[in-house]
mmCIF file of C-alpha atoms and ligand atoms in Angstrom:
data_model
loop_
_atom_site.group_PDB
_atom_site.id
_atom_site.type_symbol
_atom_site.label_atom_id
_atom_site.label_comp_id
_atom_site.label_asym_id
_atom_site.label_seq_id
_atom_site.Cartn_x
_atom_site.Cartn_y
_atom_site.Cartn_z
ATOM 1 C CA UNK A 1 38.306 -129.035 -174.622
ATOM 2 C CA UNK A 2 39.117 -127.560 -178.289
ATOM 3 C CA UNK A 3 41.973 -124.244 -178.561
ATOM 4 C CA UNK A 4 44.030 -126.956 -176.995
ATOM 5 C CA UNK A 5 47.241 -128.192 -178.331
ATOM 6 C CA UNK A 6 47.624 -132.235 -178.763
ATOM 7 C CA UNK A 7 50.890 -133.433 -178.757
ATOM 8 C CA UNK A 8 50.301 -136.901 -181.360
ATOM 9 C CA UNK A 9 53.013 -139.428 -181.350
ATOM 10 C CA UNK A 10 53.080 -141.783 -183.995
ATOM 11 C CA UNK A 11 51.030 -139.551 -186.424
ATOM 12 C CA UNK A 12 52.099 -140.050 -189.466
ATOM 13 C CA UNK A 13 50.040 -143.588 -190.198
ATOM 14 C CA UNK A 14 47.607 -145.318 -188.955
ATOM 15 C CA UNK A 15 45.613 -145.156 -185.783
ATOM 16 C CA UNK A 16 47.814 -141.779 -184.462
ATOM 17 C CA UNK A 17 47.025 -140.645 -188.206
ATOM 18 C CA UNK A 18 43.179 -141.014 -187.755
ATOM 19 C CA UNK A 19 43.551 -139.268 -184.175
ATOM 20 C CA UNK A 20 44.929 -136.262 -185.421
ATOM 21 C CA UNK A 21 42.436 -136.326 -187.888
ATOM 22 C CA UNK A 22 39.799 -136.049 -185.956
ATOM 23 C CA UNK A 23 41.236 -133.829 -183.260
ATOM 24 C CA UNK A 24 41.388 -131.114 -186.118
ATOM 25 C CA UNK A 25 38.910 -131.624 -187.140
ATOM 26 C CA UNK A 26 37.187 -130.627 -183.552
ATOM 27 C CA UNK A 27 39.756 -127.221 -183.321
ATOM 28 C CA UNK A 28 42.291 -128.601 -181.729
ATOM 29 C CA UNK A 29 46.074 -127.283 -182.155
ATOM 30 C CA UNK A 30 48.126 -129.748 -183.281
ATOM 31 C CA UNK A 31 52.222 -131.339 -183.196
ATOM 32 C CA UNK A 32 52.237 -134.153 -185.569
ATOM 33 C CA UNK A 33 55.144 -136.548 -184.326
ATOM 34 C CA UNK A 34 57.057 -139.079 -185.656
ATOM 35 C CA UNK A 35 60.481 -139.794 -187.598
ATOM 36 C CA UNK A 36 58.912 -139.909 -191.328
ATOM 37 C CA UNK A 37 58.255 -136.489 -191.988
ATOM 38 C CA UNK A 38 57.327 -135.831 -195.493
ATOM 39 C CA UNK A 39 54.475 -137.924 -194.952
ATOM 40 C CA UNK A 40 53.592 -135.716 -191.080
ATOM 41 C CA UNK A 41 54.385 -132.831 -193.519
ATOM 42 C CA UNK A 42 52.057 -133.755 -195.859
ATOM 43 C CA UNK A 43 49.166 -134.587 -193.011
ATOM 44 C CA UNK A 44 50.098 -130.621 -192.020
ATOM 45 C CA UNK A 45 48.685 -129.680 -195.233
ATOM 46 C CA UNK A 46 45.556 -131.761 -195.242
ATOM 47 C CA UNK A 47 44.568 -130.602 -191.850
ATOM 48 C CA UNK A 48 45.822 -127.085 -192.677
ATOM 49 C CA UNK A 49 43.394 -126.993 -195.703
ATOM 50 C CA UNK A 50 40.169 -128.586 -194.486
ATOM 51 C CA UNK A 51 40.244 -127.475 -190.711
ATOM 52 C CA UNK A 52 41.897 -124.250 -191.174
ATOM 53 C CA UNK A 53 43.783 -126.036 -188.193
ATOM 54 C CA UNK A 54 47.003 -124.784 -186.058
ATOM 55 C CA UNK A 55 49.496 -127.594 -187.246
ATOM 56 C CA UNK A 56 53.044 -127.610 -186.224
ATOM 57 C CA UNK A 57 55.020 -130.967 -187.384
ATOM 58 C CA UNK A 58 57.907 -132.695 -184.912
ATOM 59 C CA UNK A 59 60.936 -135.091 -186.156
ATOM 60 C CA UNK A 60 62.045 -137.582 -184.212
ATOM 61 C CA UNK A 61 62.734 -141.275 -183.641
ATOM 62 C CA UNK A 62 61.664 -141.753 -179.996
ATOM 63 C CA UNK A 63 63.751 -145.060 -179.938
ATOM 64 C CA UNK A 64 66.935 -142.774 -178.437
ATOM 65 C CA UNK A 65 67.164 -142.428 -175.371
ATOM 66 C CA UNK A 66 67.437 -138.773 -174.906
ATOM 67 C CA UNK A 67 64.982 -138.270 -177.418
ATOM 68 C CA UNK A 68 62.567 -137.524 -174.888
ATOM 69 C CA UNK A 69 64.173 -134.791 -173.417
ATOM 70 C CA UNK A 70 64.931 -133.563 -177.121
ATOM 71 C CA UNK A 71 61.821 -133.614 -177.942
ATOM 72 C CA UNK A 72 60.514 -131.210 -174.717
ATOM 73 C CA UNK A 73 63.507 -129.283 -175.769
ATOM 74 C CA UNK A 74 62.149 -128.729 -179.540
ATOM 75 C CA UNK A 75 58.833 -127.556 -178.503
ATOM 76 C CA UNK A 76 60.500 -125.443 -176.019
ATOM 77 C CA UNK A 77 62.723 -123.020 -178.240
ATOM 78 C CA UNK A 78 59.142 -122.741 -180.904
ATOM 79 C CA UNK A 79 57.492 -121.624 -178.039
ATOM 80 C CA UNK A 80 55.142 -124.747 -177.873
ATOM 81 C CA UNK A 81 52.760 -125.243 -175.107
ATOM 82 C CA UNK A 82 51.445 -129.069 -174.852
ATOM 83 C CA UNK A 83 47.555 -129.338 -173.543
ATOM 84 C CA UNK A 84 46.836 -132.937 -174.214
ATOM 85 C CA UNK A 85 49.682 -135.362 -175.013
ATOM 86 C CA UNK A 86 48.126 -138.602 -176.656
ATOM 87 C CA UNK A 87 51.419 -141.741 -176.591
ATOM 88 C CA UNK A 88 50.705 -143.078 -179.724
ATOM 89 C CA UNK A 89 53.565 -144.295 -181.442
ATOM 90 C CA UNK A 90 54.886 -148.033 -181.488
ATOM 91 C CA UNK A 91 55.252 -151.630 -182.408
ATOM 92 C CA UNK A 92 55.298 -154.959 -182.247
ATOM 93 C CA UNK A 93 57.580 -158.108 -183.655
ATOM 94 C CA UNK A 94 55.813 -161.473 -184.588
ATOM 95 C CA UNK A 95 58.919 -163.913 -183.334
ATOM 96 C CA UNK A 96 59.684 -166.089 -180.101
ATOM 97 C CA UNK A 97 62.050 -163.556 -177.992
ATOM 98 C CA UNK A 98 65.200 -165.050 -179.128
ATOM 99 C CA UNK A 99 64.540 -165.292 -182.418
ATOM 100 C CA UNK A 100 64.404 -161.827 -183.143
ATOM 101 C CA UNK A 101 67.517 -159.654 -183.446
ATOM 102 C CA UNK A 102 67.733 -157.981 -179.843
ATOM 103 C CA UNK A 103 68.972 -154.013 -180.922
ATOM 104 C CA UNK A 104 64.874 -153.698 -182.412
ATOM 105 C CA UNK A 105 63.317 -155.261 -179.220
ATOM 106 C CA UNK A 106 65.395 -152.358 -176.897
ATOM 107 C CA UNK A 107 64.121 -150.082 -179.498
ATOM 108 C CA UNK A 108 60.335 -151.774 -179.269
ATOM 109 C CA UNK A 109 61.034 -151.229 -175.210
ATOM 110 C CA UNK A 110 62.913 -147.609 -175.648
ATOM 111 C CA UNK A 111 60.079 -146.778 -178.537
ATOM 112 C CA UNK A 112 56.307 -148.292 -176.359
ATOM 113 C CA UNK A 113 57.428 -148.271 -173.005
ATOM 114 C CA UNK A 114 60.448 -145.337 -172.063
ATOM 115 C CA UNK A 115 59.401 -142.496 -174.570
ATOM 116 C CA UNK A 116 56.185 -142.322 -173.648
ATOM 117 C CA UNK A 117 56.860 -142.327 -169.477
ATOM 118 C CA UNK A 118 59.316 -139.669 -170.813
ATOM 119 C CA UNK A 119 57.139 -137.940 -172.031
ATOM 120 C CA UNK A 120 54.618 -137.990 -169.525
ATOM 121 C CA UNK A 121 56.460 -137.624 -166.730
ATOM 122 C CA UNK A 122 58.303 -134.306 -168.388
ATOM 123 C CA UNK A 123 54.852 -132.743 -169.754
ATOM 124 C CA UNK A 124 52.199 -133.384 -166.816
ATOM 125 C CA UNK A 125 53.681 -131.050 -164.849
ATOM 126 C CA UNK A 126 52.846 -127.665 -167.205
ATOM 127 C CA UNK A 127 49.520 -129.573 -167.374
ATOM 128 C CA UNK A 128 49.620 -129.969 -163.867
ATOM 129 C CA UNK A 129 50.225 -126.203 -163.663
ATOM 130 C CA UNK A 130 47.754 -124.997 -165.628
ATOM 131 C CA UNK A 131 44.748 -127.086 -164.650
ATOM 132 C CA UNK A 132 43.634 -129.364 -168.433
ATOM 133 C CA UNK A 133 44.647 -131.232 -170.223
ATOM 134 C CA UNK A 134 45.538 -134.750 -170.152
ATOM 135 C CA UNK A 135 47.031 -137.887 -171.261
ATOM 136 C CA UNK A 136 45.152 -140.587 -173.854
ATOM 137 C CA UNK A 137 47.697 -143.698 -174.403
ATOM 138 C CA UNK A 138 47.611 -146.421 -177.200
ATOM 139 C CA UNK A 139 48.208 -150.414 -175.465
ATOM 140 C CA UNK A 140 46.260 -153.241 -176.699
ATOM 141 C CA UNK A 141 44.284 -155.808 -176.224
ATOM 142 C CA UNK A 142 47.325 -157.616 -175.835
ATOM 143 C CA UNK A 143 47.649 -155.720 -172.336
ATOM 144 C CA UNK A 144 45.366 -157.856 -170.481
ATOM 145 C CA UNK A 145 47.425 -160.913 -171.111
ATOM 146 C CA UNK A 146 51.052 -162.377 -172.138
ATOM 147 C CA UNK A 147 52.176 -162.938 -175.300
ATOM 148 C CA UNK A 148 54.622 -166.204 -176.425
ATOM 149 C CA UNK A 149 55.493 -165.310 -180.199
ATOM 150 C CA UNK A 150 55.551 -161.860 -179.525
ATOM 151 C CA UNK A 151 56.539 -161.538 -175.661
ATOM 152 C CA UNK A 152 58.276 -158.044 -175.628
ATOM 153 C CA UNK A 153 55.406 -155.985 -177.716
ATOM 154 C CA UNK A 154 52.199 -157.966 -175.019
ATOM 155 C CA UNK A 155 54.428 -157.075 -172.019
ATOM 156 C CA UNK A 156 55.296 -153.507 -172.976
ATOM 157 C CA UNK A 157 51.242 -153.223 -173.611
ATOM 158 C CA UNK A 158 50.951 -154.450 -170.329
ATOM 159 C CA UNK A 159 53.011 -151.690 -168.583
ATOM 160 C CA UNK A 160 51.722 -148.835 -170.318
ATOM 161 C CA UNK A 161 47.752 -149.831 -169.259
ATOM 162 C CA UNK A 162 49.115 -150.583 -165.283
ATOM 163 C CA UNK A 163 51.054 -147.430 -165.438
ATOM 164 C CA UNK A 164 48.152 -144.981 -167.293
ATOM 165 C CA UNK A 165 45.473 -146.886 -164.641
ATOM 166 C CA UNK A 166 47.961 -145.999 -161.498
ATOM 167 C CA UNK A 167 48.615 -142.340 -163.019
ATOM 168 C CA UNK A 168 44.171 -142.194 -163.932
ATOM 169 C CA UNK A 169 43.690 -142.564 -160.329
ATOM 170 C CA UNK A 170 46.160 -140.353 -158.190
ATOM 171 C CA UNK A 171 44.712 -137.805 -160.756
ATOM 172 C CA UNK A 172 41.454 -138.213 -160.128
ATOM 173 C CA UNK A 173 41.058 -134.583 -157.680
ATOM 174 C CA UNK A 174 42.659 -132.920 -161.044
ATOM 175 C CA UNK A 175 40.656 -131.672 -163.871
ATOM 176 C CA UNK A 176 43.108 -133.615 -166.564
ATOM 177 C CA UNK A 177 41.646 -136.455 -168.188
ATOM 178 C CA UNK A 178 43.871 -139.421 -168.395
ATOM 179 C CA UNK A 179 43.245 -142.980 -170.523
ATOM 180 C CA UNK A 180 44.351 -145.835 -171.663
ATOM 181 C CA UNK A 181 42.947 -146.891 -175.349
ATOM 182 C CA UNK A 182 43.049 -150.648 -175.496
ATOM 183 C CA UNK A 183 43.188 -151.140 -179.799
ATOM 184 C CA UNK A 184 42.597 -155.238 -180.989
ATOM 185 C CA UNK A 185 43.488 -155.572 -184.812
ATOM 186 C CA UNK A 186 42.957 -152.807 -186.371
ATOM 187 C CA UNK A 187 43.542 -152.410 -190.111
ATOM 188 C CA UNK A 188 46.633 -150.180 -190.421
ATOM 189 C CA UNK A 189 50.605 -151.006 -191.204
ATOM 190 C CA UNK A 190 51.233 -152.026 -187.697
ATOM 191 C CA UNK A 191 50.989 -155.712 -189.331
ATOM 192 C CA UNK A 192 54.156 -154.901 -192.435
ATOM 193 C CA UNK A 193 55.776 -153.950 -189.431
ATOM 194 C CA UNK A 194 55.575 -156.577 -187.188
ATOM 195 C CA UNK A 195 55.590 -158.635 -190.430
ATOM 196 C CA UNK A 196 52.199 -160.248 -188.978
ATOM 197 C CA UNK A 197 50.294 -161.156 -192.693
ATOM 198 C CA UNK A 198 48.713 -164.204 -192.209
ATOM 199 C CA UNK A 199 48.816 -163.942 -188.454
ATOM 200 C CA UNK A 200 45.250 -166.121 -187.405
ATOM 201 C CA UNK A 201 44.244 -162.751 -185.066
ATOM 202 C CA UNK A 202 43.769 -160.229 -188.067
ATOM 203 C CA UNK A 203 42.286 -162.654 -190.524
ATOM 204 C CA UNK A 204 39.234 -162.843 -187.801
ATOM 205 C CA UNK A 205 38.942 -159.154 -189.108
ATOM 206 C CA UNK A 206 40.695 -156.278 -187.973
ATOM 207 C CA UNK A 207 38.750 -152.320 -186.571
ATOM 208 C CA UNK A 208 39.772 -149.676 -189.362
ATOM 209 C CA UNK A 209 41.854 -146.630 -188.068
ATOM 210 C CA UNK A 210 39.333 -144.442 -188.538
ATOM 211 C CA UNK A 211 36.641 -145.934 -186.024
ATOM 212 C CA UNK A 212 39.784 -146.743 -183.077
ATOM 213 C CA UNK A 213 40.407 -143.030 -183.237
ATOM 214 C CA UNK A 214 37.162 -141.992 -182.259
ATOM 215 C CA UNK A 215 36.784 -144.400 -180.111
ATOM 216 C CA UNK A 216 39.517 -143.727 -177.849
ATOM 217 C CA UNK A 217 39.525 -140.118 -178.290
ATOM 218 C CA UNK A 218 35.473 -139.916 -176.997
ATOM 219 C CA UNK A 219 36.560 -142.126 -173.921
ATOM 220 C CA UNK A 220 39.785 -139.127 -173.326
ATOM 221 C CA UNK A 221 37.164 -136.992 -173.106
ATOM 222 C CA UNK A 222 34.987 -138.694 -171.199
ATOM 223 C CA UNK A 223 37.892 -139.313 -168.703
ATOM 224 C CA UNK A 224 37.542 -143.446 -169.465
ATOM 225 C CA UNK A 225 40.480 -144.550 -167.430
ATOM 226 C CA UNK A 226 40.665 -148.095 -169.301
ATOM 227 C CA UNK A 227 38.853 -147.994 -173.297
ATOM 228 C CA UNK A 228 38.835 -151.690 -175.474
ATOM 229 C CA UNK A 229 37.669 -150.984 -178.642
ATOM 230 C CA UNK A 230 35.420 -153.156 -180.389
ATOM 231 C CA UNK A 231 32.060 -155.184 -178.837
ATOM 232 C CA UNK A 232 34.102 -158.372 -179.803
ATOM 233 C CA UNK A 233 37.478 -157.279 -178.149
ATOM 234 C CA UNK A 234 36.119 -155.851 -174.796
ATOM 235 C CA UNK A 235 34.057 -159.245 -174.501
ATOM 236 C CA UNK A 236 37.422 -161.106 -175.622
ATOM 237 C CA UNK A 237 39.749 -159.119 -172.669
ATOM 238 C CA UNK A 238 36.000 -159.340 -169.812
ATOM 239 C CA UNK A 239 36.759 -163.334 -170.915
ATOM 240 C CA UNK A 240 40.312 -163.578 -170.161
ATOM 241 C CA UNK A 241 39.774 -162.532 -166.265
ATOM 242 C CA UNK A 242 37.952 -165.856 -165.545
ATOM 243 C CA UNK A 243 40.531 -167.889 -168.156
ATOM 244 C CA UNK A 244 42.986 -169.580 -166.437
ATOM 245 C CA UNK A 245 46.533 -167.801 -167.227
ATOM 246 C CA UNK A 246 47.792 -171.725 -168.976
ATOM 247 C CA UNK A 247 44.941 -171.774 -171.714
ATOM 248 C CA UNK A 248 45.496 -167.900 -172.734
ATOM 249 C CA UNK A 249 49.498 -168.435 -173.175
ATOM 250 C CA UNK A 250 48.502 -171.511 -175.139
ATOM 251 C CA UNK A 251 45.480 -169.645 -177.280
ATOM 252 C CA UNK A 252 48.103 -166.609 -177.421
ATOM 253 C CA UNK A 253 50.554 -169.139 -178.735
ATOM 254 C CA UNK A 254 48.375 -170.493 -181.735
ATOM 255 C CA UNK A 255 47.289 -166.924 -182.235
ATOM 256 C CA UNK A 256 50.880 -165.403 -182.539
ATOM 257 C CA UNK A 257 51.357 -168.816 -185.141
ATOM 258 C CA UNK A 258 50.967 -168.295 -189.284
HETATM 259 N N1 LIG B 1 47.149 -151.614 -185.599
HETATM 260 C C1 LIG B 1 46.243 -152.729 -184.669
HETATM 261 O O1 LIG B 1 46.297 -154.405 -184.746
HETATM 262 C C2 LIG B 1 47.031 -152.101 -183.056
HETATM 263 C C3 LIG B 1 46.537 -153.026 -181.500
HETATM 264 C C4 LIG B 1 46.499 -152.327 -180.956
HETATM 265 C C5 LIG B 1 47.355 -151.338 -180.834
HETATM 266 N N2 LIG B 1 48.148 -150.857 -181.730
HETATM 267 C C6 LIG B 1 49.617 -150.248 -181.014
HETATM 268 O O2 LIG B 1 48.548 -148.740 -182.238
HETATM 269 C C7 LIG B 1 49.429 -147.714 -181.731
HETATM 270 C C8 LIG B 1 50.062 -147.516 -183.498
HETATM 271 O O3 LIG B 1 50.071 -148.604 -184.029
HETATM 272 P P1 LIG B 1 49.450 -148.579 -185.845
HETATM 273 O O4 LIG B 1 49.117 -149.282 -185.357
HETATM 274 O O5 LIG B 1 48.941 -146.757 -186.239
HETATM 275 O O6 LIG B 1 50.516 -148.958 -186.843
HETATM 276 P P2 LIG B 1 51.082 -147.845 -187.813
HETATM 277 O O7 LIG B 1 50.470 -147.738 -189.221
HETATM 278 O O8 LIG B 1 52.465 -148.526 -188.014
HETATM 279 O O9 LIG B 1 51.861 -146.765 -186.923
HETATM 280 C C9 LIG B 1 52.829 -146.985 -185.699
HETATM 281 C C10 LIG B 1 53.509 -144.644 -185.283
HETATM 282 O O10 LIG B 1 54.084 -145.081 -184.686
HETATM 283 C C11 LIG B 1 55.324 -144.233 -184.872
HETATM 284 N N3 LIG B 1 56.432 -144.765 -184.796
HETATM 285 C C12 LIG B 1 57.683 -146.098 -184.787
HETATM 286 N N4 LIG B 1 58.291 -146.225 -184.490
HETATM 287 C C13 LIG B 1 58.585 -144.519 -184.133
HETATM 288 C C14 LIG B 1 59.932 -144.646 -183.721
HETATM 289 N N5 LIG B 1 61.044 -144.788 -183.545
HETATM 290 N N6 LIG B 1 60.035 -142.837 -183.663
HETATM 291 C C15 LIG B 1 59.391 -142.451 -183.481
HETATM 292 N N7 LIG B 1 57.643 -142.956 -184.418
HETATM 293 C C16 LIG B 1 57.552 -144.005 -184.558
HETATM 294 C C17 LIG B 1 55.520 -144.517 -186.592
HETATM 295 O O11 LIG B 1 56.063 -143.567 -187.048
HETATM 296 P P3 LIG B 1 57.504 -143.420 -188.076
HETATM 297 O O12 LIG B 1 57.319 -144.707 -188.920
HETATM 298 O O13 LIG B 1 57.092 -141.588 -189.297
HETATM 299 O O14 LIG B 1 58.547 -143.070 -186.897
HETATM 300 C C18 LIG B 1 53.939 -144.919 -186.812
HETATM 301 O O15 LIG B 1 53.632 -142.879 -186.830
HETATM 302 C C19 LIG B 1 50.828 -148.597 -181.538
HETATM 303 O O16 LIG B 1 50.602 -147.853 -179.781
HETATM 304 C C20 LIG B 1 50.177 -150.147 -181.428
HETATM 305 O O17 LIG B 1 51.169 -150.826 -180.390
HETATM 306 C C21 LIG B 1 48.067 -151.642 -182.918
#
């Protein structure tokens, strides 16, 4: 699937940055999107030098209501076509719904859900017309149960999982790949952004971002609908199926306490 162009949202850091590195090594052309342009520029320079990759940088804040359309307008103006869309940009916030500031939680819904759906809806028709490429959405193991203490974040990831699975099925007669990567705790700045330093989840061990990225890209290339990164995380998600929801809520409540 190389010589295709991949748009990676949230490529300035963590899992997105590692997905971009890996796909550049595999011969894909890259479009790197995030707010922190200096980090994207540095990564672009690295990838051009190390992989002779063709790399474009797109500075964008996906929290704006019209952000996705604005991104597609810039792509068109620059004559860039997207074959593979990696919807990775996202963030979480630790705290009870009423304790957290409301605008940041609305922004989270905008970035984690709305921008992801809009980019997908805007870019899929081109992929269908060319009959190649696809979408890799990054959800989380948070998608499998409710998350008291991080209510909005868990709910956004449940949306991403459900949406992606449905899309995978709707497009199964095309040559497009549609996959949902569900990482568990991963060693990235996500923890600092979410204010989760010291949370029990992460003390139990986090996977390296490069490992999660490799797993996700392989899952996408194999067109797996749902890919849970790490044996412990996959096993935990399996157990969720047999656990009463009340018990799950209590467990997550305990785990999200600092
Ligand atoms: N780390 C974990 O434990 C974990 C576990 C499960 C799922 N995930 C998911 O994995 C994905 C990547 O997270 P990560 O762990 O790699 O965290 P990260 O290192 O903090 O990366 C988040 C990326 O999203 C971008 N982003 C955030 N808000 C944005 C906005 N308004 N507009 C555009 N880009 C924005 C950030 O770029 P800028 O700040 O430069 O804009 C950054 O590149 C997220 O969807 C997250 O929910 C993470």
